Amino acid sequence: MPTSPWQDYSNEQEESGVAKRLALRICVCRNLKGYSTAIVILFGLILCLVGCTSKSRYCPPPEISRANGLVQLSPTDEDFHPSEADLLRAATSRYQAFDDPMAPPCRRVRVLVLSGGGMYGAYSAGVLSGWTATGTRPEFDVVTGVSTGALIGNYAFLGTSYDRQMIDSYTNISRRDVYRKRWAPAALLTDAAASSEPLKKLIEAQVDDAALAGVAEAHRAGRRLYVGTTNIDSRRLVIWDMGAIAVSGRPDAKELYRKILLASSSPPGFLPPVPIPVEVNGRRYTELHVDGGATTGVFLQTSMLNLDREALKSGRLPLAGSDAYIIVAGKLYADPSCTDRRTVKIGESALHSLIYSQTRSELWRINTLCQLSGMRFHLTAIPEDLQIGNDMLSFDKDELQRLYQAGYTASTAGRANSWLLGQQNLMADRLLQIQKLIQTEQDLAKVGNRGFPCISRFTFDEG
């Protein structure tokens, strides 16, 4: 049996204290036989080196790192600094100045946009449930959702009669009801760290024949439900018209509907991608789809709103008096924390920053769409001062209850009733500037009574 190649290392004279400690550990190899023992010792040396080279630091407290969440709705001239939001307001002011008292009153379109967020979706469920309790929750003409927002969006689209089922799905479950972790070595050789079979069963219970029929009926009435997934081959967002699937008459309509919801709720790497068969020019292929949150946090596109082109050409606001409600299942900024100076932790922190920034950018784009179309922009998110866990996949029952209660209280206590851009702890950075463009409730009431010309109907072609 060959001896260790590091046998004579301890004879070297090293001045470094770290090197001396390493030599003491390595010299043990003289009395050990075999490479296997040497490998074990080498692994220990690597851990020792990592510990010796790690640098400690003093991190600033979270209250210093956290952006001020207070929003000043009536800034003074000294507080005002021109931003891209001001440029947008100037560009759209000519439309708002147009007033035709003879124009027919427009039908108000109500849009609901739901973000992803794993178990933080309990907050969204609480907002909707509390909204129902106030008696002011509308029937939504358009609903969009990704990830956990896709599951909640299905309930919201079907109406308040599904609230009980929605609440149970977000307060009376544990991680065992959502996923089942795989044995670590097996996870490295498969397509995910956990099995999504439990989640698949939940979705099957959620989407039964009655639910599919309800979506189909709403679709025929002109309402729309959109769900986003990510095609991991093309690396692009795919938006599915769920109502079109429900009314398609396909024998596999229910199965496809369920697959899309499962795919939209499957974080890549953690839950397996969902294979979806497609047919192109007579040939069948299989696409792999994962969580829609991999490409966008929230989405709303102009094509979903059936804008009147003639109204746009004539300079009118096609959706004046309409409302877009956005519920973010999470905070708008990540909670500050002291990041360890290790590769994985630094990369993880940077990825979180990217995800939060992506969501804020998409919110900005939706707000721009609202400004250009005449819709009012309403936003609610988990309050910055609410302490929540960092693991959105833990599905801890106590945490779910707290998140749900926070959303419910936000609606019933008025914090989300005025919704919000005017509330504190919702946005900083660019969206803070948006607040300056949002009028008070009294101003909105005046706008609603001015009779802005708009499209007088809200219909969609069945195609």
mmCIF file with all atom_site columns, C-alpha atoms in Angstrom, residues 44 66 85 87 90 115 152 183 193 203 245 252 260 272 277 280 283 298 389 452 462:
data_model
loop_
_atom_site.group_PDB
_atom_site.id
_atom_site.type_symbol
_atom_site.label_atom_id
_atom_site.label_alt_id
_atom_site.label_comp_id
_atom_site.label_asym_id
_atom_site.label_entity_id
_atom_site.label_seq_id
_atom_site.pdbx_PDB_ins_code
_atom_site.Cartn_x
_atom_site.Cartn_y
_atom_site.Cartn_z
_atom_site.occupancy
_atom_site.B_iso_or_equiv
_atom_site.pdbx_formal_charge
_atom_site.auth_seq_id
_atom_site.auth_comp_id
_atom_site.auth_asym_id
_atom_site.auth_atom_id
_atom_site.pdbx_PDB_model_num
ATOM 1  C CA . GLY A 1 44  ? -10.664 18.466 7.062   1.00 0.00 ? 44  GLY A CA 1
ATOM 2  C CA . ARG A 1 66  ? -34.228 49.638 5.165   1.00 0.00 ? 66  ARG A CA 1
ATOM 3  C CA . ALA A 1 85  ? -43.090 59.485 -13.725 1.00 0.00 ? 85  ALA A CA 1
ATOM 4  C CA . LEU A 1 87  ? -42.437 62.914 -17.817 1.00 0.00 ? 87  LEU A CA 1
ATOM 5  C CA . ALA A 1 90  ? -46.788 65.442 -18.872 1.00 0.00 ? 90  ALA A CA 1
ATOM 6  C CA . SER A 1 115 ? -47.835 37.851 -7.990  1.00 0.00 ? 115 SER A CA 1
ATOM 7  C CA . ILE A 1 152 ? -55.240 32.097 -6.050  1.00 0.00 ? 152 ILE A CA 1
ATOM 8  C CA . TRP A 1 183 ? -33.299 11.647 -0.722  1.00 0.00 ? 183 TRP A CA 1
ATOM 9  C CA . ALA A 1 193 ? -35.005 18.279 -5.112  1.00 0.00 ? 193 ALA A CA 1
ATOM 10 C CA . ILE A 1 203 ? -54.736 21.113 -7.805  1.00 0.00 ? 203 ILE A CA 1
ATOM 11 C CA . ILE A 1 245 ? -58.912 25.909 -22.635 1.00 0.00 ? 245 ILE A CA 1
ATOM 12 C CA . ASP A 1 252 ? -57.872 16.604 -22.272 1.00 0.00 ? 252 ASP A CA 1
ATOM 13 C CA . ILE A 1 260 ? -50.579 24.582 -16.420 1.00 0.00 ? 260 ILE A CA 1
ATOM 14 C CA . PRO A 1 272 ? -39.917 18.993 -11.377 1.00 0.00 ? 272 PRO A CA 1
ATOM 15 C CA . PRO A 1 277 ? -47.379 18.094 -25.286 1.00 0.00 ? 277 PRO A CA 1
ATOM 16 C CA . VAL A 1 280 ? -46.804 22.044 -34.644 1.00 0.00 ? 280 VAL A CA 1
ATOM 17 C CA . ARG A 1 283 ? -45.735 16.935 -35.468 1.00 0.00 ? 283 ARG A CA 1
ATOM 18 C CA . VAL A 1 298 ? -46.441 39.909 -12.133 1.00 0.00 ? 298 VAL A CA 1
ATOM 19 C CA . GLY A 1 389 ? -39.717 33.983 7.666   1.00 0.00 ? 389 GLY A CA 1
ATOM 20 C CA . PHE A 1 452 ? -64.316 60.905 -19.792 1.00 0.00 ? 452 PHE A CA 1
ATOM 21 C CA . GLU A 1 462 ? -64.159 34.072 -28.925 1.00 0.00 ? 462 GLU A CA 1
#
